[in-house]
PDB file of C-alpha atoms in Angstrom:
ATOM      1  CA  UNK A  51      10.704  61.323 -41.948  1.00 48.00           C
ATOM      2  CA  UNK A  52       9.732  62.992 -38.679  1.00 48.00           C
ATOM      3  CA  UNK A  53       7.086  61.736 -36.342  1.00 47.00           C
ATOM      4  CA  UNK A  54       4.903  64.741 -37.154  1.00 46.00           C
ATOM      5  CA  UNK A  55       4.551  63.525 -40.750  1.00 49.00           C
ATOM      6  CA  UNK A  56       2.841  60.327 -39.606  1.00 46.00           C
ATOM      7  CA  UNK A  57      -0.923  60.512 -39.898  1.00 48.00           C
ATOM      8  CA  UNK A  58      -3.463  57.964 -39.084  1.00 48.00           C
ATOM      9  CA  UNK A  59      -5.149  56.272 -41.971  1.00 49.00           C
ATOM     10  CA  UNK A  60      -8.935  56.089 -42.242  1.00 50.00           C
ATOM     11  CA  UNK A  61     -10.310  53.344 -40.065  1.00 49.00           C
ATOM     12  CA  UNK A  62      -7.057  53.134 -38.071  1.00 50.00           C
ATOM     13  CA  UNK A  63      -7.532  53.348 -34.275  1.00 52.00           C
ATOM     14  CA  UNK A  64      -3.960  54.530 -33.613  1.00 53.00           C
ATOM     15  CA  UNK A  65      -2.646  58.091 -33.647  1.00 50.00           C
ATOM     16  CA  UNK A  66       0.377  60.106 -32.660  1.00 51.00           C
ATOM     17  CA  UNK A  67      -0.657  60.115 -29.023  1.00 50.00           C
ATOM     18  CA  UNK A  68      -1.300  56.374 -28.814  1.00 51.00           C
ATOM     19  CA  UNK A  69      -4.342  54.192 -29.395  1.00 54.00           C
ATOM     20  CA  UNK A  70      -7.668  55.909 -29.883  1.00 50.00           C
ATOM     21  CA  UNK A  71     -10.510  54.696 -27.649  1.00 52.00           C
ATOM     22  CA  UNK A  72     -13.177  52.893 -29.594  1.00 54.00           C
ATOM     23  CA  UNK A  73     -16.628  51.793 -28.620  1.00 62.00           C
ATOM     24  CA  UNK A  74     -16.755  48.433 -26.823  1.00 67.00           C
ATOM     25  CA  UNK A  75     -17.880  45.599 -29.081  1.00 70.00           C
ATOM     26  CA  UNK A  76     -21.203  43.935 -28.407  1.00 75.00           C
ATOM     27  CA  UNK A  77     -20.973  40.877 -26.160  1.00 74.00           C
ATOM     28  CA  UNK A  78     -20.933  37.581 -27.965  1.00 73.00           C
ATOM     29  CA  UNK A  79     -24.078  35.558 -27.505  1.00 76.00           C
ATOM     30  CA  UNK A  80     -22.636  32.083 -27.030  1.00 71.00           C
ATOM     31  CA  UNK A  81     -25.013  29.210 -27.641  1.00 71.00           C
ATOM     32  CA  UNK A  82     -24.154  26.147 -25.536  1.00 74.00           C
ATOM     33  CA  UNK A  83     -23.441  23.002 -27.467  1.00 75.00           C
ATOM     34  CA  UNK A  84     -26.303  20.568 -27.356  1.00 77.00           C
ATOM     35  CA  UNK A  85     -25.474  17.126 -26.028  1.00 80.00           C
ATOM     36  CA  UNK A  86     -28.523  14.901 -26.378  1.00 82.00           C
ATOM     37  CA  UNK A  87     -26.508  11.828 -25.402  1.00 85.00           C
ATOM     38  CA  UNK A  88     -26.256  13.046 -21.807  1.00 86.00           C
ATOM     39  CA  UNK A  89     -30.007  13.481 -21.494  1.00 87.00           C
ATOM     40  CA  UNK A  90     -30.650  10.070 -23.024  1.00 92.00           C
ATOM     41  CA  UNK A  91     -28.164   8.380 -20.675  1.00 92.00           C
ATOM     42  CA  UNK A  92     -29.633  10.205 -17.658  1.00 92.00           C
ATOM     43  CA  UNK A  93     -33.151   9.170 -18.652  1.00 93.00           C
ATOM     44  CA  UNK A  94     -32.129   5.521 -19.028  1.00 95.00           C
ATOM     45  CA  UNK A  95     -30.354   5.495 -15.654  1.00 95.00           C
ATOM     46  CA  UNK A  96     -33.301   7.143 -13.892  1.00 95.00           C
ATOM     47  CA  UNK A  97     -35.719   4.688 -15.508  1.00 95.00           C
ATOM     48  CA  UNK A  98     -33.650   1.689 -14.417  1.00 96.00           C
ATOM     49  CA  UNK A  99     -33.280   3.121 -10.902  1.00 94.00           C
ATOM     50  CA  UNK A 100     -37.024   3.708 -10.679  1.00 94.00           C
ATOM     51  CA  UNK A 101     -37.755   0.158 -11.829  1.00 94.00           C
ATOM     52  CA  UNK A 102     -35.332  -1.257  -9.248  1.00 92.00           C
ATOM     53  CA  UNK A 103     -36.819   0.813  -6.406  1.00 92.00           C
ATOM     54  CA  UNK A 104     -40.362  -0.143  -7.399  1.00 92.00           C
ATOM     55  CA  UNK A 105     -39.444  -3.820  -7.669  1.00 91.00           C
ATOM     56  CA  UNK A 106     -37.689  -3.805  -4.302  1.00 89.00           C
ATOM     57  CA  UNK A 107     -40.549  -1.956  -2.612  1.00 90.00           C
ATOM     58  CA  UNK A 108     -43.164  -4.405  -3.899  1.00 91.00           C
ATOM     59  CA  UNK A 109     -41.088  -7.548  -3.314  1.00 91.00           C
ATOM     60  CA  UNK A 110     -42.202  -9.181  -0.087  1.00 90.00           C
ATOM     61  CA  UNK A 111     -38.998 -11.238   0.105  1.00 89.00           C
ATOM     62  CA  UNK A 112     -37.121  -8.148   1.302  1.00 90.00           C
ATOM     63  CA  UNK A 113     -39.191  -8.141   4.477  1.00 91.00           C
ATOM     64  CA  UNK A 114     -39.468  -4.366   4.888  1.00 92.00           C
ATOM     65  CA  UNK A 115     -41.647  -4.791   7.973  1.00 91.00           C
ATOM     66  CA  UNK A 116     -38.868  -6.740   9.687  1.00 92.00           C
ATOM     67  CA  UNK A 117     -36.362  -4.181   8.420  1.00 93.00           C
ATOM     68  CA  UNK A 118     -38.252  -1.319  10.095  1.00 93.00           C
ATOM     69  CA  UNK A 119     -38.678  -3.373  13.254  1.00 93.00           C
ATOM     70  CA  UNK A 120     -34.969  -4.042  13.799  1.00 93.00           C
ATOM     71  CA  UNK A 121     -33.422  -0.896  12.258  1.00 93.00           C
ATOM     72  CA  UNK A 122     -33.187   0.850  15.637  1.00 93.00           C
ATOM     73  CA  UNK A 123     -33.190  -2.245  17.817  1.00 92.00           C
ATOM     74  CA  UNK A 124     -31.047  -1.850  20.941  1.00 92.00           C
ATOM     75  CA  UNK A 125     -29.036  -4.977  20.105  1.00 93.00           C
ATOM     76  CA  UNK A 126     -28.163  -3.620  16.672  1.00 94.00           C
ATOM     77  CA  UNK A 127     -27.216  -0.246  18.163  1.00 94.00           C
ATOM     78  CA  UNK A 128     -24.972  -1.873  20.773  1.00 94.00           C
ATOM     79  CA  UNK A 129     -23.356  -3.929  18.019  1.00 93.00           C
ATOM     80  CA  UNK A 130     -22.646  -0.736  16.083  1.00 94.00           C
ATOM     81  CA  UNK A 131     -20.906   0.694  19.175  1.00 94.00           C
ATOM     82  CA  UNK A 132     -18.723  -2.415  19.464  1.00 94.00           C
ATOM     83  CA  UNK A 133     -17.869  -2.141  15.766  1.00 95.00           C
ATOM     84  CA  UNK A 134     -16.782   1.471  16.256  1.00 95.00           C
ATOM     85  CA  UNK A 135     -14.665   0.488  19.249  1.00 94.00           C
ATOM     86  CA  UNK A 136     -12.983  -2.258  17.231  1.00 94.00           C
ATOM     87  CA  UNK A 137     -12.325   0.163  14.383  1.00 95.00           C
ATOM     88  CA  UNK A 138     -10.867   2.956  16.507  1.00 94.00           C
ATOM     89  CA  UNK A 139      -8.670   0.735  18.685  1.00 95.00           C
ATOM     90  CA  UNK A 140      -7.389  -1.359  15.778  1.00 95.00           C
ATOM     91  CA  UNK A 141      -6.589   1.742  13.719  1.00 94.00           C
ATOM     92  CA  UNK A 142      -4.774   3.310  16.674  1.00 95.00           C
ATOM     93  CA  UNK A 143      -2.535   0.242  16.878  1.00 95.00           C
ATOM     94  CA  UNK A 144      -2.116   0.201  13.099  1.00 95.00           C
ATOM     95  CA  UNK A 145      -1.129   3.865  12.828  1.00 93.00           C
ATOM     96  CA  UNK A 146       1.365   3.719  15.700  1.00 94.00           C
ATOM     97  CA  UNK A 147       2.934   0.424  14.652  1.00 95.00           C
ATOM     98  CA  UNK A 148       2.774   1.287  10.943  1.00 93.00           C
ATOM     99  CA  UNK A 149       4.657   4.533  11.518  1.00 90.00           C
ATOM    100  CA  UNK A 150       7.310   2.648  13.469  1.00 92.00           C
ATOM    101  CA  UNK A 151       7.636   0.034  10.726  1.00 94.00           C
ATOM    102  CA  UNK A 152       7.889   2.715   8.030  1.00 91.00           C
ATOM    103  CA  UNK A 153      10.700   4.437   9.912  1.00 86.00           C
ATOM    104  CA  UNK A 154      12.405   1.054  10.349  1.00 90.00           C
ATOM    105  CA  UNK A 155      12.133   0.416   6.588  1.00 90.00           C
ATOM    106  CA  UNK A 156      13.905   3.717   5.913  1.00 85.00           C
ATOM    107  CA  UNK A 157      16.437   3.308   8.700  1.00 85.00           C
ATOM    108  CA  UNK A 158      20.141   2.990   7.816  1.00 84.00           C
ATOM    109  CA  UNK A 159      20.262   0.033  10.226  1.00 88.00           C
ATOM    110  CA  UNK A 160      20.052  -3.196   8.139  1.00 90.00           C
ATOM    111  CA  UNK A 161      18.691  -5.213  11.077  1.00 93.00           C
ATOM    112  CA  UNK A 162      15.719  -2.856  11.495  1.00 91.00           C
ATOM    113  CA  UNK A 163      15.089  -2.806   7.751  1.00 91.00           C
ATOM    114  CA  UNK A 164      15.103  -6.596   7.558  1.00 93.00           C
ATOM    115  CA  UNK A 165      12.811  -7.015  10.572  1.00 94.00           C
ATOM    116  CA  UNK A 166      10.289  -4.561   9.124  1.00 93.00           C
ATOM    117  CA  UNK A 167      10.402  -6.267   5.722  1.00 94.00           C
ATOM    118  CA  UNK A 168       9.734  -9.694   7.267  1.00 95.00           C
ATOM    119  CA  UNK A 169       6.778  -8.301   9.219  1.00 95.00           C
ATOM    120  CA  UNK A 170       5.242  -6.796   6.064  1.00 94.00           C
ATOM    121  CA  UNK A 171       5.912  -9.980   4.123  1.00 95.00           C
ATOM    122  CA  UNK A 172       4.004 -12.113   6.637  1.00 94.00           C
ATOM    123  CA  UNK A 173       1.019  -9.885   7.370  1.00 94.00           C
ATOM    124  CA  UNK A 174       0.496  -8.671   3.804  1.00 93.00           C
ATOM    125  CA  UNK A 175       0.997 -12.133   2.341  1.00 93.00           C
ATOM    126  CA  UNK A 176      -1.687 -13.936   4.365  1.00 94.00           C
ATOM    127  CA  UNK A 177      -5.454 -13.240   4.417  1.00 94.00           C
ATOM    128  CA  UNK A 178      -6.790 -11.293   7.361  1.00 94.00           C
ATOM    129  CA  UNK A 179      -9.479 -13.936   7.933  1.00 94.00           C
ATOM    130  CA  UNK A 180      -6.812 -16.618   8.366  1.00 93.00           C
ATOM    131  CA  UNK A 181      -4.921 -14.383  10.786  1.00 94.00           C
ATOM    132  CA  UNK A 182      -8.067 -13.818  12.840  1.00 94.00           C
ATOM    133  CA  UNK A 183      -8.668 -17.578  12.969  1.00 92.00           C
ATOM    134  CA  UNK A 184      -5.181 -18.000  14.420  1.00 91.00           C
ATOM    135  CA  UNK A 185      -5.892 -15.305  17.013  1.00 90.00           C
ATOM    136  CA  UNK A 186      -9.084 -17.123  17.898  1.00 87.00           C
ATOM    137  CA  UNK A 187      -7.010 -20.273  18.470  1.00 87.00           C
ATOM    138  CA  UNK A 188      -4.386 -18.391  20.478  1.00 84.00           C
ATOM    139  CA  UNK A 189      -5.529 -19.941  23.797  1.00 82.00           C
ATOM    140  CA  UNK A 190      -5.002 -23.363  22.220  1.00 81.00           C
ATOM    141  CA  UNK A 191      -1.510 -22.449  21.054  1.00 81.00           C
ATOM    142  CA  UNK A 192      -0.372 -20.894  24.316  1.00 80.00           C
ATOM    143  CA  UNK A 193      -1.874 -22.072  27.600  1.00 77.00           C
ATOM    144  CA  UNK A 194      -0.138 -19.340  29.602  1.00 76.00           C
ATOM    145  CA  UNK A 195       2.369 -16.528  29.169  1.00 75.00           C
ATOM    146  CA  UNK A 196       5.179 -15.959  31.670  1.00 73.00           C
ATOM    147  CA  UNK A 197       7.211 -12.787  32.081  1.00 75.00           C
ATOM    148  CA  UNK A 198      10.503 -13.005  33.897  1.00 70.00           C
ATOM    149  CA  UNK A 199      14.198 -13.751  33.564  1.00 72.00           C
ATOM    150  CA  UNK A 200      15.009 -16.428  30.947  1.00 74.00           C
ATOM    151  CA  UNK A 201      15.742 -19.719  32.720  1.00 69.00           C
ATOM    152  CA  UNK A 202      15.217 -17.833  35.967  1.00 69.00           C
ATOM    153  CA  UNK A 203      12.423 -16.631  38.229  1.00 74.00           C
ATOM    154  CA  UNK A 204       9.012 -15.655  36.806  1.00 72.00           C
ATOM    155  CA  UNK A 205       7.484 -12.346  37.784  1.00 74.00           C
ATOM    156  CA  UNK A 206       4.099 -12.435  36.050  1.00 75.00           C
ATOM    157  CA  UNK A 207       2.096 -15.338  34.672  1.00 73.00           C
ATOM    158  CA  UNK A 208      -1.061 -14.893  32.568  1.00 76.00           C
ATOM    159  CA  UNK A 209      -3.529 -17.719  32.105  1.00 72.00           C
ATOM    160  CA  UNK A 210      -4.501 -17.247  28.456  1.00 74.00           C
ATOM    161  CA  UNK A 211      -7.218 -19.901  28.481  1.00 67.00           C
ATOM    162  CA  UNK A 212      -8.938 -18.197  31.392  1.00 66.00           C
ATOM    163  CA  UNK A 213      -9.018 -14.762  29.764  1.00 67.00           C
ATOM    164  CA  UNK A 214     -11.937 -15.287  27.376  1.00 65.00           C
ATOM    165  CA  UNK A 215     -10.875 -12.016  25.746  1.00 83.00           C
ATOM    166  CA  UNK A 216     -12.287 -12.369  22.235  1.00 86.00           C
ATOM    167  CA  UNK A 217     -12.606  -8.589  21.888  1.00 90.00           C
ATOM    168  CA  UNK A 218      -8.925  -8.073  22.800  1.00 88.00           C
ATOM    169  CA  UNK A 219      -7.750 -10.719  20.351  1.00 90.00           C
ATOM    170  CA  UNK A 220      -9.936  -9.167  17.629  1.00 92.00           C
ATOM    171  CA  UNK A 221      -8.383  -5.729  18.198  1.00 93.00           C
ATOM    172  CA  UNK A 222      -4.860  -7.176  18.178  1.00 92.00           C
ATOM    173  CA  UNK A 223      -5.489  -9.233  15.044  1.00 93.00           C
ATOM    174  CA  UNK A 224      -7.027  -6.367  13.096  1.00 95.00           C
ATOM    175  CA  UNK A 225      -4.431  -3.858  14.282  1.00 95.00           C
ATOM    176  CA  UNK A 226      -1.404  -6.005  13.453  1.00 95.00           C
ATOM    177  CA  UNK A 227      -2.732  -6.779   9.988  1.00 95.00           C
ATOM    178  CA  UNK A 228      -3.564  -3.157   9.204  1.00 95.00           C
ATOM    179  CA  UNK A 229      -0.162  -1.979  10.483  1.00 95.00           C
ATOM    180  CA  UNK A 230       1.506  -3.674   7.510  1.00 94.00           C
ATOM    181  CA  UNK A 231      -0.524  -1.572   5.070  1.00 94.00           C
ATOM    182  CA  UNK A 232      -0.176   1.614   7.102  1.00 93.00           C
ATOM    183  CA  UNK A 233       3.603   1.143   7.042  1.00 93.00           C
ATOM    184  CA  UNK A 234       3.628   1.385   3.250  1.00 91.00           C
ATOM    185  CA  UNK A 235       1.346   4.440   3.315  1.00 91.00           C
ATOM    186  CA  UNK A 236       3.565   6.229   5.814  1.00 89.00           C
ATOM    187  CA  UNK A 237       6.693   5.235   3.892  1.00 89.00           C
ATOM    188  CA  UNK A 238       5.241   6.711   0.701  1.00 87.00           C
ATOM    189  CA  UNK A 239       4.413   9.921   2.570  1.00 85.00           C
ATOM    190  CA  UNK A 240       7.940  10.145   3.969  1.00 82.00           C
ATOM    191  CA  UNK A 241       9.459   9.600   0.534  1.00 84.00           C
ATOM    192  CA  UNK A 242       7.306  12.423  -0.849  1.00 82.00           C
ATOM    193  CA  UNK A 243       9.240  14.956   1.256  1.00 80.00           C
ATOM    194  CA  UNK A 244      12.195  16.363  -0.628  1.00 75.00           C
ATOM    195  CA  UNK A 245      15.746  15.427   0.236  1.00 74.00           C
ATOM    196  CA  UNK A 246      16.522  19.088   0.794  1.00 77.00           C
ATOM    197  CA  UNK A 247      14.375  19.089   3.918  1.00 75.00           C
ATOM    198  CA  UNK A 248      16.408  16.259   5.441  1.00 70.00           C
ATOM    199  CA  UNK A 249      19.703  17.826   4.422  1.00 74.00           C
ATOM    200  CA  UNK A 250      18.674  21.129   5.991  1.00 80.00           C
ATOM    201  CA  UNK A 251      17.716  19.373   9.228  1.00 79.00           C
ATOM    202  CA  UNK A 252      21.052  17.542   9.270  1.00 77.00           C
ATOM    203  CA  UNK A 253      22.841  20.846   8.697  1.00 80.00           C
ATOM    204  CA  UNK A 254      21.052  22.239  11.756  1.00 80.00           C
ATOM    205  CA  UNK A 255      22.512  19.444  13.863  1.00 80.00           C
ATOM    206  CA  UNK A 256      19.423  17.208  14.112  1.00 81.00           C
ATOM    207  CA  UNK A 257      19.840  13.471  14.381  1.00 79.00           C
ATOM    208  CA  UNK A 258      18.098  11.067  12.013  1.00 70.00           C
ATOM    209  CA  UNK A 259      15.276  10.377  14.478  1.00 75.00           C
ATOM    210  CA  UNK A 260      14.817  14.109  15.192  1.00 80.00           C
ATOM    211  CA  UNK A 261      14.680  14.823  11.465  1.00 80.00           C
ATOM    212  CA  UNK A 262      11.945  12.238  11.020  1.00 76.00           C
ATOM    213  CA  UNK A 263       9.946  13.424  14.021  1.00 75.00           C
ATOM    214  CA  UNK A 264      10.257  17.196  13.592  1.00 78.00           C
ATOM    215  CA  UNK A 265      10.709  17.773   9.865  1.00 80.00           C
ATOM    216  CA  UNK A 266       9.681  14.872   7.659  1.00 79.00           C
ATOM    217  CA  UNK A 267       6.593  13.370   9.309  1.00 76.00           C
ATOM    218  CA  UNK A 268       4.699  16.691   9.756  1.00 77.00           C
ATOM    219  CA  UNK A 269       5.139  17.445   6.044  1.00 78.00           C
ATOM    220  CA  UNK A 270       4.302  13.882   5.022  1.00 80.00           C
ATOM    221  CA  UNK A 271       0.874  14.103   6.690  1.00 80.00           C
ATOM    222  CA  UNK A 272      -0.528  15.772   3.573  1.00 79.00           C
ATOM    223  CA  UNK A 273       0.163  12.591   1.628  1.00 82.00           C
ATOM    224  CA  UNK A 274      -0.593  10.157   4.454  1.00 85.00           C
ATOM    225  CA  UNK A 275      -4.056  11.420   5.497  1.00 84.00           C
ATOM    226  CA  UNK A 276      -6.147  10.592   2.356  1.00 84.00           C
ATOM    227  CA  UNK A 277      -5.212   6.894   2.102  1.00 87.00           C
ATOM    228  CA  UNK A 278      -5.398   6.572   5.889  1.00 89.00           C
ATOM    229  CA  UNK A 279      -9.014   7.723   5.736  1.00 87.00           C
ATOM    230  CA  UNK A 280      -9.705   5.040   3.158  1.00 89.00           C
ATOM    231  CA  UNK A 281      -8.026   2.448   5.366  1.00 92.00           C
ATOM    232  CA  UNK A 282     -10.185   3.559   8.305  1.00 92.00           C
ATOM    233  CA  UNK A 283     -13.336   3.026   6.263  1.00 92.00           C
ATOM    234  CA  UNK A 284     -11.992  -0.322   5.100  1.00 92.00           C
ATOM    235  CA  UNK A 285     -11.257  -1.289   8.706  1.00 94.00           C
ATOM    236  CA  UNK A 286     -14.859  -0.525   9.658  1.00 94.00           C
ATOM    237  CA  UNK A 287     -16.052  -3.088   7.141  1.00 92.00           C
ATOM    238  CA  UNK A 288     -13.289  -5.584   7.930  1.00 93.00           C
ATOM    239  CA  UNK A 289     -14.571  -5.831  11.507  1.00 93.00           C
ATOM    240  CA  UNK A 290     -17.343  -8.065  10.174  1.00 92.00           C
ATOM    241  CA  UNK A 291     -14.684 -10.805   9.874  1.00 93.00           C
ATOM    242  CA  UNK A 292     -14.192 -11.026  13.640  1.00 92.00           C
ATOM    243  CA  UNK A 293     -16.649 -13.924  13.586  1.00 89.00           C
ATOM    244  CA  UNK A 294     -13.485 -15.983  13.027  1.00 89.00           C
ATOM    245  CA  UNK A 295     -12.295 -15.226  16.596  1.00 88.00           C
ATOM    246  CA  UNK A 296     -15.251 -15.896  17.326  1.00 84.00           C
ATOM    247  CA  UNK A 297     -16.794 -12.595  18.433  1.00 87.00           C
ATOM    248  CA  UNK A 298     -20.527 -12.057  18.038  1.00 87.00           C
ATOM    249  CA  UNK A 299     -21.056  -8.712  19.792  1.00 89.00           C
ATOM    250  CA  UNK A 300     -20.228  -6.568  16.759  1.00 92.00           C
ATOM    251  CA  UNK A 301     -22.804  -5.190  14.312  1.00 93.00           C
ATOM    252  CA  UNK A 302     -22.792  -8.110  11.920  1.00 93.00           C
ATOM    253  CA  UNK A 303     -22.620 -10.621  14.762  1.00 92.00           C
ATOM    254  CA  UNK A 304     -25.731  -9.147  16.404  1.00 93.00           C
ATOM    255  CA  UNK A 305     -27.632  -9.244  13.131  1.00 94.00           C
ATOM    256  CA  UNK A 306     -26.533 -12.829  12.542  1.00 93.00           C
ATOM    257  CA  UNK A 307     -27.755 -13.855  15.996  1.00 92.00           C
ATOM    258  CA  UNK A 308     -31.149 -12.261  15.333  1.00 93.00           C
ATOM    259  CA  UNK A 309     -31.740 -13.812  11.924  1.00 92.00           C
ATOM    260  CA  UNK A 310     -30.523 -17.125  13.322  1.00 91.00           C
ATOM    261  CA  UNK A 311     -33.663 -17.024  15.483  1.00 91.00           C
ATOM    262  CA  UNK A 312     -36.305 -15.501  13.183  1.00 90.00           C
ATOM    263  CA  UNK A 313     -34.866 -17.041   9.955  1.00 90.00           C
ATOM    264  CA  UNK A 314     -35.119 -13.763   8.024  1.00 91.00           C
ATOM    265  CA  UNK A 315     -31.544 -12.997   6.926  1.00 92.00           C
ATOM    266  CA  UNK A 316     -32.355 -10.571   4.105  1.00 94.00           C
ATOM    267  CA  UNK A 317     -33.988  -7.777   6.152  1.00 94.00           C
ATOM    268  CA  UNK A 318     -31.353  -8.138   8.903  1.00 94.00           C
ATOM    269  CA  UNK A 319     -28.555  -7.887   6.338  1.00 94.00           C
ATOM    270  CA  UNK A 320     -30.226  -4.751   4.978  1.00 95.00           C
ATOM    271  CA  UNK A 321     -30.295  -3.345   8.504  1.00 95.00           C
ATOM    272  CA  UNK A 322     -26.583  -4.087   8.861  1.00 95.00           C
ATOM    273  CA  UNK A 323     -25.809  -2.480   5.504  1.00 95.00           C
ATOM    274  CA  UNK A 324     -27.769   0.636   6.491  1.00 95.00           C
ATOM    275  CA  UNK A 325     -25.776   1.049   9.699  1.00 95.00           C
ATOM    276  CA  UNK A 326     -22.482   0.512   7.886  1.00 95.00           C
ATOM    277  CA  UNK A 327     -23.478   3.117   5.285  1.00 95.00           C
ATOM    278  CA  UNK A 328     -24.453   5.622   7.969  1.00 94.00           C
ATOM    279  CA  UNK A 329     -21.191   5.259   9.905  1.00 93.00           C
ATOM    280  CA  UNK A 330     -19.138   5.297   6.695  1.00 93.00           C
ATOM    281  CA  UNK A 331     -20.830   8.525   5.593  1.00 92.00           C
ATOM    282  CA  UNK A 332     -19.890  10.209   8.875  1.00 91.00           C
ATOM    283  CA  UNK A 333     -16.289   9.020   8.508  1.00 90.00           C
ATOM    284  CA  UNK A 334     -16.133  10.322   4.929  1.00 90.00           C
ATOM    285  CA  UNK A 335     -17.263  13.763   6.083  1.00 90.00           C
ATOM    286  CA  UNK A 336     -14.593  13.783   8.776  1.00 86.00           C
ATOM    287  CA  UNK A 337     -11.992  12.663   6.235  1.00 83.00           C
ATOM    288  CA  UNK A 338     -12.951  15.550   3.940  1.00 84.00           C
ATOM    289  CA  UNK A 339     -12.391  18.202   6.602  1.00 84.00           C
ATOM    290  CA  UNK A 340      -9.197  16.533   7.801  1.00 80.00           C
ATOM    291  CA  UNK A 341      -7.784  16.488   4.276  1.00 78.00           C
ATOM    292  CA  UNK A 342      -8.704  20.133   3.802  1.00 78.00           C
ATOM    293  CA  UNK A 343      -6.947  21.029   7.060  1.00 76.00           C
ATOM    294  CA  UNK A 344      -3.684  19.343   6.095  1.00 70.00           C
ATOM    295  CA  UNK A 345      -3.808  20.637   2.495  1.00 68.00           C
ATOM    296  CA  UNK A 346      -3.659  24.265   3.561  1.00 66.00           C
ATOM    297  CA  UNK A 347      -1.078  26.107   1.530  1.00 56.00           C
ATOM    298  CA  UNK A 348      -0.776  23.306  -1.011  1.00 55.00           C
ATOM    299  CA  UNK A 349      -2.921  25.047  -3.627  1.00 51.00           C
ATOM    300  CA  UNK A 350      -1.832  28.244  -5.347  1.00 52.00           C
ATOM    301  CA  UNK A 351      -5.359  29.113  -6.424  1.00 57.00           C
ATOM    302  CA  UNK A 352      -6.481  32.410  -4.907  1.00 52.00           C
ATOM    303  CA  UNK A 353      -9.716  32.660  -2.967  1.00 57.00           C
ATOM    304  CA  UNK A 354     -12.466  35.156  -3.830  1.00 63.00           C
ATOM    305  CA  UNK A 355     -11.386  37.438  -0.994  1.00 60.00           C
ATOM    306  CA  UNK A 356      -7.760  37.357  -2.127  1.00 53.00           C
ATOM    307  CA  UNK A 357      -8.772  38.129  -5.712  1.00 61.00           C
ATOM    308  CA  UNK A 358     -10.866  41.095  -4.546  1.00 63.00           C
ATOM    309  CA  UNK A 359      -7.982  42.460  -2.440  1.00 59.00           C
ATOM    310  CA  UNK A 360      -5.650  42.089  -5.430  1.00 56.00           C
ATOM    311  CA  UNK A 361      -8.081  43.954  -7.684  1.00 64.00           C
ATOM    312  CA  UNK A 362      -8.435  46.762  -5.110  1.00 62.00           C
ATOM    313  CA  UNK A 363      -4.655  47.070  -4.846  1.00 58.00           C
ATOM    314  CA  UNK A 364      -4.300  47.304  -8.618  1.00 55.00           C
ATOM    315  CA  UNK A 365      -6.998  50.017  -8.717  1.00 62.00           C
ATOM    316  CA  UNK A 366      -5.111  52.076  -6.112  1.00 54.00           C
ATOM    317  CA  UNK A 367      -1.857  51.743  -8.087  1.00 48.00           C
ATOM    318  CA  UNK A 368      -3.503  52.876 -11.316  1.00 56.00           C
ATOM    319  CA  UNK A 369      -5.105  55.856  -9.535  1.00 57.00           C
ATOM    320  CA  UNK A 370      -1.643  57.059  -8.444  1.00 53.00           C
TER     321      UNK A 370
END
């Protein structure tokens, strides 16, 4: 049978020359599925939230007048600055030392691996509050520190008891403790980089340290940044434990000194919580943009501009 003998049947949209254009079907009017459970749950949550806000606003025990009085007090603001300084300096020590410890954990040298493991075992296995208490008692443990030749002349001698450096000991204590956790975060980020990257670097003649510094660590940042941001926020709140040093110039210490005089701890604790929330919110915004910067190229999803350019290119090809 030849192709000329084929005829289209009634109601068939195909013919000898190909498919026959038909009128576009009417768009489907989709009715969204009703979910009354969501509205009921939202109403219950809003009702409970409204009751809590009303109860807190009318409860005189909260001391809202005292809260407004000390919210922007200069002592509270200076305490917030000290808290930020503690956070930034301690995290700088933690990131630098944690990276070094992570590299030591992955080193082919068994001595370095063992030393890093012992460090993590000690600082992750003991509470940070206990560690800070020890740093507060450091002047009692060591009267002075000498630097020089063993069993020989001394070049520098530091009188530890005369330092009165509670802030320095707080930074050291927080930084050394956090370094143990940062080491595991960095190690996980390094392990996320494929072995092929290391093999290619070795094939190019790079040493192990050069491979880590130039190839592995830059790619591992995509995995390291998100948990590091969480650790930074956690460090901000952990600074309230420096009362164990003792250090009373931080945010919580200032609030504690104030309510130790006026005997109104609740409004002062609310003031402290408000400042912590404000600083944490700023850090979360910075973490969001930092994560987006390091995640460039990780997603294969096209942007609206890329989709439009692709559609224009396809239109030009069809026109030809």
